[in-house]
PDB file of C-alpha atoms and ligand atoms in Angstrom:
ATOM      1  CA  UNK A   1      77.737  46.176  71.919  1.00  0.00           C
ATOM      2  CA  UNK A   2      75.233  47.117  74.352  1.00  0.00           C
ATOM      3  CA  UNK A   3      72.508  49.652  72.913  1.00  0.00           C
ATOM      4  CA  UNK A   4      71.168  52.118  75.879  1.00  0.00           C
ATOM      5  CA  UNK A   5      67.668  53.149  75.831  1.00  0.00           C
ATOM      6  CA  UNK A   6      67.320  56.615  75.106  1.00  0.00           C
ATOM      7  CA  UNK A   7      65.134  58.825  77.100  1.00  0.00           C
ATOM      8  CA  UNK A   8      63.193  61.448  74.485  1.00  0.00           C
ATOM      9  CA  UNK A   9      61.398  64.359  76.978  1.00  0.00           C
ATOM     10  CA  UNK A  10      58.341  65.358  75.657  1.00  0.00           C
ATOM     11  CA  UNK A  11      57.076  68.856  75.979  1.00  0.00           C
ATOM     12  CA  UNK A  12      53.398  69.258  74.372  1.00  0.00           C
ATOM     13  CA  UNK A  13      50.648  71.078  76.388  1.00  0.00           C
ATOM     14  CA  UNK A  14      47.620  69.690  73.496  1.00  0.00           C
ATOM     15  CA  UNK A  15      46.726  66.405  75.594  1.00  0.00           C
ATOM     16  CA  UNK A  16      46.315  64.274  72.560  1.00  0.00           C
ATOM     17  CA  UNK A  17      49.515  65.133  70.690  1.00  0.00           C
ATOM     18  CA  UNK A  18      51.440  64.599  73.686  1.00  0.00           C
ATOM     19  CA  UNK A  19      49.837  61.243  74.189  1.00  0.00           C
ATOM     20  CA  UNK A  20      50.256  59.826  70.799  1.00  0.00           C
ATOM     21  CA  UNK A  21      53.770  61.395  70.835  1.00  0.00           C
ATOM     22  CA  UNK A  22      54.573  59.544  74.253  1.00  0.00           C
ATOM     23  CA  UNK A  23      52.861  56.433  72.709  1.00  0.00           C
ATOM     24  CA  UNK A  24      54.933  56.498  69.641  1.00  0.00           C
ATOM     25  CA  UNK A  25      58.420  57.446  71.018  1.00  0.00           C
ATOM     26  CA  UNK A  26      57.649  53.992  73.070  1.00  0.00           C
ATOM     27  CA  UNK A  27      56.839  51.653  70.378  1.00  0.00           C
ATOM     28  CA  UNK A  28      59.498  53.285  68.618  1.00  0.00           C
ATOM     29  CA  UNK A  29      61.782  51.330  71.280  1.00  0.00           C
ATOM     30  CA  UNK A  30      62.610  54.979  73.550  1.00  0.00           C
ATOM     31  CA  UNK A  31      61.798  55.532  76.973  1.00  0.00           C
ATOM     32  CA  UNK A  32      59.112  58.553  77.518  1.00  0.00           C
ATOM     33  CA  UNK A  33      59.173  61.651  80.166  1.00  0.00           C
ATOM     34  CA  UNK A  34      56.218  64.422  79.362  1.00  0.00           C
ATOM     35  CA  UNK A  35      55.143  67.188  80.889  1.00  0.00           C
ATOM     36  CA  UNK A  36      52.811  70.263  79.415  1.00  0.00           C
ATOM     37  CA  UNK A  37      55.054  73.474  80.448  1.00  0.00           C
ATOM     38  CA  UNK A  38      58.202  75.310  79.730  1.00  0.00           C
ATOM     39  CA  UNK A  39      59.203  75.080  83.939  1.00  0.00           C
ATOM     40  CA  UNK A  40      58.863  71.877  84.015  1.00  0.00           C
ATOM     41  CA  UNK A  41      60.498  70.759  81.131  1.00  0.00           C
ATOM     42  CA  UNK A  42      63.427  72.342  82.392  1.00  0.00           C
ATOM     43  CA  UNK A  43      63.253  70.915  85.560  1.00  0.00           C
ATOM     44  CA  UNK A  44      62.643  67.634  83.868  1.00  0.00           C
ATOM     45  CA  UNK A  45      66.050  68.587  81.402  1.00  0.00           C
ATOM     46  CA  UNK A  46      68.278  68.975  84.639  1.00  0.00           C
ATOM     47  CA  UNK A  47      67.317  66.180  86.915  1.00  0.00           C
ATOM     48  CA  UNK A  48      67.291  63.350  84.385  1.00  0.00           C
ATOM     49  CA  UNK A  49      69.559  64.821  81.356  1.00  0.00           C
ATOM     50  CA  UNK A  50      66.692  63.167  78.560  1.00  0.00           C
ATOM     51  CA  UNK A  51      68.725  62.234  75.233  1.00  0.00           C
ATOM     52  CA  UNK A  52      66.847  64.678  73.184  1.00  0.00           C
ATOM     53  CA  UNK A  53      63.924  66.906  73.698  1.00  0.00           C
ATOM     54  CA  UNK A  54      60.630  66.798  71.579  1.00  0.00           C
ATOM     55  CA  UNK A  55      59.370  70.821  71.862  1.00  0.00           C
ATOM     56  CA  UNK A  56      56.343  72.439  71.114  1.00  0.00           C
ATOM     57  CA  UNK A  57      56.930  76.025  70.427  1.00  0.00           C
ATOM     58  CA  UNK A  58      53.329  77.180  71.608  1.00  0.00           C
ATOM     59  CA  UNK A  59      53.425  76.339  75.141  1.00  0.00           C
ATOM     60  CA  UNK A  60      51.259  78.198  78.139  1.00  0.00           C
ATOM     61  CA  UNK A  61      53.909  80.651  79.800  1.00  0.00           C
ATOM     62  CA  UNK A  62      56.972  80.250  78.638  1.00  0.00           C
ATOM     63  CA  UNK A  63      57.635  79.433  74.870  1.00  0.00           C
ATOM     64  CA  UNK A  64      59.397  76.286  73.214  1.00  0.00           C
ATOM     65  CA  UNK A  65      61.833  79.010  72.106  1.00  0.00           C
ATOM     66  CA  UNK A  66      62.828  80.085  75.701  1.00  0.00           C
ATOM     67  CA  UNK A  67      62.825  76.797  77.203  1.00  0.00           C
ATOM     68  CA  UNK A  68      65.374  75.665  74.387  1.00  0.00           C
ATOM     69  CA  UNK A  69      67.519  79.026  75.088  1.00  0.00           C
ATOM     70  CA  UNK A  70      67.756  78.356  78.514  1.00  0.00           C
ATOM     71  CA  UNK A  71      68.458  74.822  78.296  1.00  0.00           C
ATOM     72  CA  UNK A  72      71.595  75.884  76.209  1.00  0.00           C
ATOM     73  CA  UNK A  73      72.416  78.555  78.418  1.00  0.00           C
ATOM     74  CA  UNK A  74      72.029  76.209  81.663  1.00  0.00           C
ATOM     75  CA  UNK A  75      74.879  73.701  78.814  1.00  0.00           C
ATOM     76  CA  UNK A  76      72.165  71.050  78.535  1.00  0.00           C
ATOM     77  CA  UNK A  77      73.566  70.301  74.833  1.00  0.00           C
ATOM     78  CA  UNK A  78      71.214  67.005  73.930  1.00  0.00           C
ATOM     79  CA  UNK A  79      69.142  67.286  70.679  1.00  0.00           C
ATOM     80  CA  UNK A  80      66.161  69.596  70.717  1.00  0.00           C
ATOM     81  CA  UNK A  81      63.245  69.009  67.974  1.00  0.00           C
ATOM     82  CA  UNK A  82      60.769  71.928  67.719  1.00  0.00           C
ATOM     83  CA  UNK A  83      57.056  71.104  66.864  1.00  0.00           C
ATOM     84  CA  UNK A  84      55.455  74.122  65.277  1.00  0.00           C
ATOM     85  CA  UNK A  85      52.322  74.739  63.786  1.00  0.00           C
ATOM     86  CA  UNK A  86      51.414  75.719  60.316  1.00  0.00           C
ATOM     87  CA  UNK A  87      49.504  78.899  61.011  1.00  0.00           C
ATOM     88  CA  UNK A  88      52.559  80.167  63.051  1.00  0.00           C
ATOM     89  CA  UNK A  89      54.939  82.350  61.243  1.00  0.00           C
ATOM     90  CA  UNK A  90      56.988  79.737  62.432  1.00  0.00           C
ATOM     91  CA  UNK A  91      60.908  81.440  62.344  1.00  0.00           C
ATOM     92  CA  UNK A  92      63.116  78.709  61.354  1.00  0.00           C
ATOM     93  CA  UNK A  93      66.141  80.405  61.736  1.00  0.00           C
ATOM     94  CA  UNK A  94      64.841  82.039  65.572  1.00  0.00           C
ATOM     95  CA  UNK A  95      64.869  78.092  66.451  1.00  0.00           C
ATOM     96  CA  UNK A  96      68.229  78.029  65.075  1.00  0.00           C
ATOM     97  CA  UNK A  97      69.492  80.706  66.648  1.00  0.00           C
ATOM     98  CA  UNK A  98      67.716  79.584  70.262  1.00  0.00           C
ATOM     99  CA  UNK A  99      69.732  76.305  69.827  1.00  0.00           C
ATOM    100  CA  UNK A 100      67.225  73.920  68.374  1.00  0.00           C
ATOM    101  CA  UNK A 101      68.479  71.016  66.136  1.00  0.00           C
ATOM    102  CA  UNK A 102      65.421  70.575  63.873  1.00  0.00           C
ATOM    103  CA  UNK A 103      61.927  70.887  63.828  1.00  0.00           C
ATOM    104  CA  UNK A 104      58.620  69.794  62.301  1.00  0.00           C
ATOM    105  CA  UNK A 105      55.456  71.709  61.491  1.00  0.00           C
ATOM    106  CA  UNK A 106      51.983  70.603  62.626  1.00  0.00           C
ATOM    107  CA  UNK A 107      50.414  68.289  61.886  1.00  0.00           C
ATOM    108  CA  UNK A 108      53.469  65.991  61.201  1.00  0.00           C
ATOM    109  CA  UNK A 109      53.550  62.813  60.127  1.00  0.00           C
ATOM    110  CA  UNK A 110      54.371  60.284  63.285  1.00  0.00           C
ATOM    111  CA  UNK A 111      57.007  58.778  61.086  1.00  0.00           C
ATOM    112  CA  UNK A 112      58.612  62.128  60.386  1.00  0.00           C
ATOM    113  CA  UNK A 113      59.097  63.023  63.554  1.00  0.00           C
ATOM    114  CA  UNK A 114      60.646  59.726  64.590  1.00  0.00           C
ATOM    115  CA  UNK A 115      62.874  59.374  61.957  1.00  0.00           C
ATOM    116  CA  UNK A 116      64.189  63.297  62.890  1.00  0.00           C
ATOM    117  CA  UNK A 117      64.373  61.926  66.177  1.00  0.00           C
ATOM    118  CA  UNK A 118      66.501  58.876  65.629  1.00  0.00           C
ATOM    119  CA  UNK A 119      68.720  61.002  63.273  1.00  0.00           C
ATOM    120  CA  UNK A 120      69.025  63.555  65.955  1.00  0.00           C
ATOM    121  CA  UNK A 121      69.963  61.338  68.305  1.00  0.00           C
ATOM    122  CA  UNK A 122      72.799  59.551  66.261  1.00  0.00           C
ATOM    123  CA  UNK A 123      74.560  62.395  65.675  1.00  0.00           C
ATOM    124  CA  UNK A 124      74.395  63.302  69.602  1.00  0.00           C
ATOM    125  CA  UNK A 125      75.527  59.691  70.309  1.00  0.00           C
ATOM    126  CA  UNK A 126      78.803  60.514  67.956  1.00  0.00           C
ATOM    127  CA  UNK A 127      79.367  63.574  69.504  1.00  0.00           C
ATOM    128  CA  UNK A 128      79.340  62.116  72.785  1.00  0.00           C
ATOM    129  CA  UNK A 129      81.845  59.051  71.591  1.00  0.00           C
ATOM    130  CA  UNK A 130      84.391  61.702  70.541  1.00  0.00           C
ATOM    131  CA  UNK A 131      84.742  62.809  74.063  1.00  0.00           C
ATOM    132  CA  UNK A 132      85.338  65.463  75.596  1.00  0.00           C
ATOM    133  CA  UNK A 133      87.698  66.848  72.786  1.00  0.00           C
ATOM    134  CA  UNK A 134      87.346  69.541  69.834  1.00  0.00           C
ATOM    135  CA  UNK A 135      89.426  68.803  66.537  1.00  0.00           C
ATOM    136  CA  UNK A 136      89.405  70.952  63.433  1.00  0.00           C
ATOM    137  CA  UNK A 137      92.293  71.756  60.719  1.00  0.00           C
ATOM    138  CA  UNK A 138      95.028  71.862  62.770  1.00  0.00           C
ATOM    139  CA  UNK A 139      93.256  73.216  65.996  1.00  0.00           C
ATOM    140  CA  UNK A 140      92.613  70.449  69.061  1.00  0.00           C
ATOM    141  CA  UNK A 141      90.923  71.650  71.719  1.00  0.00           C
ATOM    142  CA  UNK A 142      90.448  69.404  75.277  1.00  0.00           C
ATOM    143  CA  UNK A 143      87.048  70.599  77.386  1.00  0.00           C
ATOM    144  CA  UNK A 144      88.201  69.189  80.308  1.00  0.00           C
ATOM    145  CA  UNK A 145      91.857  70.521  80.950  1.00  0.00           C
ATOM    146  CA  UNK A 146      90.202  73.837  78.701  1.00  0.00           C
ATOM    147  CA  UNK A 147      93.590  74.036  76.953  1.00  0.00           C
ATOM    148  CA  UNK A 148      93.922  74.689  72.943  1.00  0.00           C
ATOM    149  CA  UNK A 149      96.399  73.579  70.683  1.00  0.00           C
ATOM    150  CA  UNK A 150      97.176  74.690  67.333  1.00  0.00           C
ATOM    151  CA  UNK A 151      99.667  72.768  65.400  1.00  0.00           C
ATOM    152  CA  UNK A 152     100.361  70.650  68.176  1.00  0.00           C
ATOM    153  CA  UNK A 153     101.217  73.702  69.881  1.00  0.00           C
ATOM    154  CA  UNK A 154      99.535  74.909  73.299  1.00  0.00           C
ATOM    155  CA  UNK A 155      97.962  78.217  72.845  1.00  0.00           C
ATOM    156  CA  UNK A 156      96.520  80.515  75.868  1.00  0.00           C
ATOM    157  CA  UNK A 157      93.633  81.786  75.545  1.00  0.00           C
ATOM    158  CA  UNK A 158      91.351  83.475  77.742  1.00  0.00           C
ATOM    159  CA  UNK A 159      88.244  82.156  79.491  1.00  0.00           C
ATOM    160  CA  UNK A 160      85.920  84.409  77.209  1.00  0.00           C
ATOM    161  CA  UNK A 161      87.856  83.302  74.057  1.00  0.00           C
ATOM    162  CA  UNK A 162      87.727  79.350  75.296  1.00  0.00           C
ATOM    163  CA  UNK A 163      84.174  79.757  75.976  1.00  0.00           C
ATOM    164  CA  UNK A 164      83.576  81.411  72.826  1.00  0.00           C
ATOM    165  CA  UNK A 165      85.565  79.068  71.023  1.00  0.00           C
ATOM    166  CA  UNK A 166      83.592  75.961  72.080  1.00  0.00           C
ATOM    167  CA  UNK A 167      80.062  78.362  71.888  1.00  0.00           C
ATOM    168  CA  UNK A 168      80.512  78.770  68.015  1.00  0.00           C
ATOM    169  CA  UNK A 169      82.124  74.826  67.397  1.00  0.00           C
ATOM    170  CA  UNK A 170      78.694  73.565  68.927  1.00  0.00           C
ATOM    171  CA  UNK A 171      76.714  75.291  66.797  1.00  0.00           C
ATOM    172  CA  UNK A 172      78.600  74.824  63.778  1.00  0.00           C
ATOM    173  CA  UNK A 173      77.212  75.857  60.211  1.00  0.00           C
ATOM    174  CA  UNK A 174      74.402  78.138  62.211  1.00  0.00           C
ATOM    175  CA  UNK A 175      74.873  82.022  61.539  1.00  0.00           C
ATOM    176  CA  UNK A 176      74.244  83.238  65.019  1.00  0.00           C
ATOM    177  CA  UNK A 177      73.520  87.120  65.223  1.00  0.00           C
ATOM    178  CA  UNK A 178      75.929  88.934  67.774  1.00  0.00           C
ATOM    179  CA  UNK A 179      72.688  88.865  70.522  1.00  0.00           C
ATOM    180  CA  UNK A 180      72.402  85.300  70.725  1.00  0.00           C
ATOM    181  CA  UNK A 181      75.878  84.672  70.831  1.00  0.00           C
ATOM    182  CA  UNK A 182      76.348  87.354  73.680  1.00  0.00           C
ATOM    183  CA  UNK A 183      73.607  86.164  75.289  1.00  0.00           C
ATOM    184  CA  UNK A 184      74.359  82.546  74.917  1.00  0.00           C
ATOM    185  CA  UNK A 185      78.160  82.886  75.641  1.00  0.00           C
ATOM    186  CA  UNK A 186      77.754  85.650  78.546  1.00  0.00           C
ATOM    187  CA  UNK A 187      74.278  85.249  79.610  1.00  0.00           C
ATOM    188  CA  UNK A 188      72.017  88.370  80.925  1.00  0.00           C
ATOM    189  CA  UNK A 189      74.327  89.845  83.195  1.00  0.00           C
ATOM    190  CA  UNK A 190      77.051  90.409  80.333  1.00  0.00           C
ATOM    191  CA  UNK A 191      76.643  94.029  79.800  1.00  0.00           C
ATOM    192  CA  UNK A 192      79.215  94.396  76.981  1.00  0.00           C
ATOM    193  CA  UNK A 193      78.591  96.111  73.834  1.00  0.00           C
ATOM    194  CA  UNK A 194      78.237  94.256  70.332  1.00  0.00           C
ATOM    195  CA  UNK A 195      81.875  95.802  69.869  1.00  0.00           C
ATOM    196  CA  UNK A 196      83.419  93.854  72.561  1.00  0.00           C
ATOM    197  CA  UNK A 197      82.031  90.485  71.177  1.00  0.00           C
ATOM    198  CA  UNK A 198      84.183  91.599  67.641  1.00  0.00           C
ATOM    199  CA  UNK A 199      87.264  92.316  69.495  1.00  0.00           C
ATOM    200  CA  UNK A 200      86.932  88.630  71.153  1.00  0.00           C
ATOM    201  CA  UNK A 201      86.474  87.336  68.128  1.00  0.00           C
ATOM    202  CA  UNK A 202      89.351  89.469  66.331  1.00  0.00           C
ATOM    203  CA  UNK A 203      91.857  87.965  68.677  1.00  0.00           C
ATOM    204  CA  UNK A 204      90.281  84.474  68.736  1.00  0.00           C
ATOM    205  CA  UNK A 205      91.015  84.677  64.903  1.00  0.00           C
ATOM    206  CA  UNK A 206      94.545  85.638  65.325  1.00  0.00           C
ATOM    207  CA  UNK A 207      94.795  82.433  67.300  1.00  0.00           C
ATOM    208  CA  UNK A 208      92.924  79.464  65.064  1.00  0.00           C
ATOM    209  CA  UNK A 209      93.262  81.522  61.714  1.00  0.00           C
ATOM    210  CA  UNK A 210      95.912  80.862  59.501  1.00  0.00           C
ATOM    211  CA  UNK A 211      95.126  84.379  57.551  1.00  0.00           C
ATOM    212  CA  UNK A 212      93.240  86.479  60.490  1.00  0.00           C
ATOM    213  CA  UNK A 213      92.067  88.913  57.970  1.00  0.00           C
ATOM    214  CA  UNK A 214      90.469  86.064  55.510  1.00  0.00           C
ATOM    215  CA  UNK A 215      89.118  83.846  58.475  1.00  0.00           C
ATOM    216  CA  UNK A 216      87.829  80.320  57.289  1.00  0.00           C
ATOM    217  CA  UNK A 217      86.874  79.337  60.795  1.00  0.00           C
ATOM    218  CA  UNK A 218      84.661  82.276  62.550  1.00  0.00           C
ATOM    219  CA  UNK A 219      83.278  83.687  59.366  1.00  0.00           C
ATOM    220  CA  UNK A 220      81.293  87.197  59.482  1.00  0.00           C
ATOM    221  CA  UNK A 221      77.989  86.667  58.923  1.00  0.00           C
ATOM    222  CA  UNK A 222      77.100  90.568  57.007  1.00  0.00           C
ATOM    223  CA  UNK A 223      73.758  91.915  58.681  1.00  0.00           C
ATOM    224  CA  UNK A 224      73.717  89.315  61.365  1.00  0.00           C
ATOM    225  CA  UNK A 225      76.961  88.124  63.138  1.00  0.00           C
ATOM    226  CA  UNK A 226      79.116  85.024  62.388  1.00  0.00           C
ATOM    227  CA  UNK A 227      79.226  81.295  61.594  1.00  0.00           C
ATOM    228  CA  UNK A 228      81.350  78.697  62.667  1.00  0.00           C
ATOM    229  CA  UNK A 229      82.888  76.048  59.803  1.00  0.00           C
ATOM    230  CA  UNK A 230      85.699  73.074  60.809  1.00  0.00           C
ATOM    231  CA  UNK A 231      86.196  73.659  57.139  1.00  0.00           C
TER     232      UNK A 231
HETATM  233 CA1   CA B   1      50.851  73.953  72.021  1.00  0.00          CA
END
């Protein structure tokens, strides 16, 4: 089988982490792209579609955290690794929530990071072999014709509930407060209220869930918002 070579984006503005990084992620056998700010990492992200992102949180201008939000929100899915350092109340979970993958806290061990990387990257790599398509209990769900079934059964559902749908899949196991998920799902111009998002998910639960009112799928998350399980 023919292997690929991935192509790992670097995003470090501290000269000499992002040149041992770039050196490393070589010899490690990947292809290299840096650059030392938020703007052009996601110009970077768009025009060649990198196979995972290396991201330091503390970047001049706009933060790691941003650039990974709006990489999500812009649907660039690939692996993000956050580099943090230790005197930073470094929020785990606010990485999480931004759509990172994983992260590692300055100073890191070279090693560490690259064997993140390469686990990052295998799981993107058997994402990207199950195509296009969503399968969980008895749920199947296409991307590209956007249609659901359940039970073998076509279901309609909207284009908020699709999008929805596939929003809380992809970041399965994360508990996403209603925010993020608005803000992920809708983007800044969705003006709804944290209401609406609970009546989307109601009815996406009467659709996937075999009990509605003891959902397994799009759990409530109490004090924060939900979380997605195949189960
Ligand atoms: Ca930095």
């Amino acid at each position: 089988m023919e292997k690929s070579i991935s192509l790992v984006l670097i995003v470090e503005d501290e000269e000499s982490i992002l040149f041992a990084l770039e050196e490393n992620v070589i010899h490690a056998g990947y292809e290299a792209l840096t650059c030392k700010t938020g703007n052009e990492a996601l110009e970077l992200a768009e025009k060649h579609k990198p196979a995972a992102v290396i991201l330091d949180v503390m970047l001049p201008g706009m933060s790691g955290f941003e650039v990974c939000r709006q990489l999500r929100s812009k649907q660039l899915m690939m692996p993000v690794i956050m580099l943090t350092a230790r005197s930073e109340e470094f929020d785990k979970l606010h990485g999480f929530e931004v759509g990172a993958d994983d992260y590692v806290t300055k100073p890191f061990s070279m090693d560490e990071l690259l064997a993140r990387l390469k686990a990052v990257l295998r799981r993107g790599r058997l994402q990207e072999q199950a195509g296009r398509q969503y399968a969980f209990s008895n749920v199947e769900i296409d991307l590209d014709s956007r249609t659901m079934k359940c039970g073998g059964v076509p279901v309609d559902l909207t284009r908020t509930e699709f999008d929805l749908l596939v929003y809380f899949i992809e970041n399965e196991g994360k508990a996403l407060s209603r925010d993020v998920v608005m803000n992920d799902v809708w983007g800044m111009e969705y003006y709804g209220t944290q209401r609406s998002l609970d009546s989307f998910v109601a009815n996406l639960r009467k659709k996937i869930e075999s009990d509605p009112h003891h959902p397994q799928h799009i759990q409530t998350v109490h004090g924060v918002g939900y979380k997605f399980s195949a189960g």
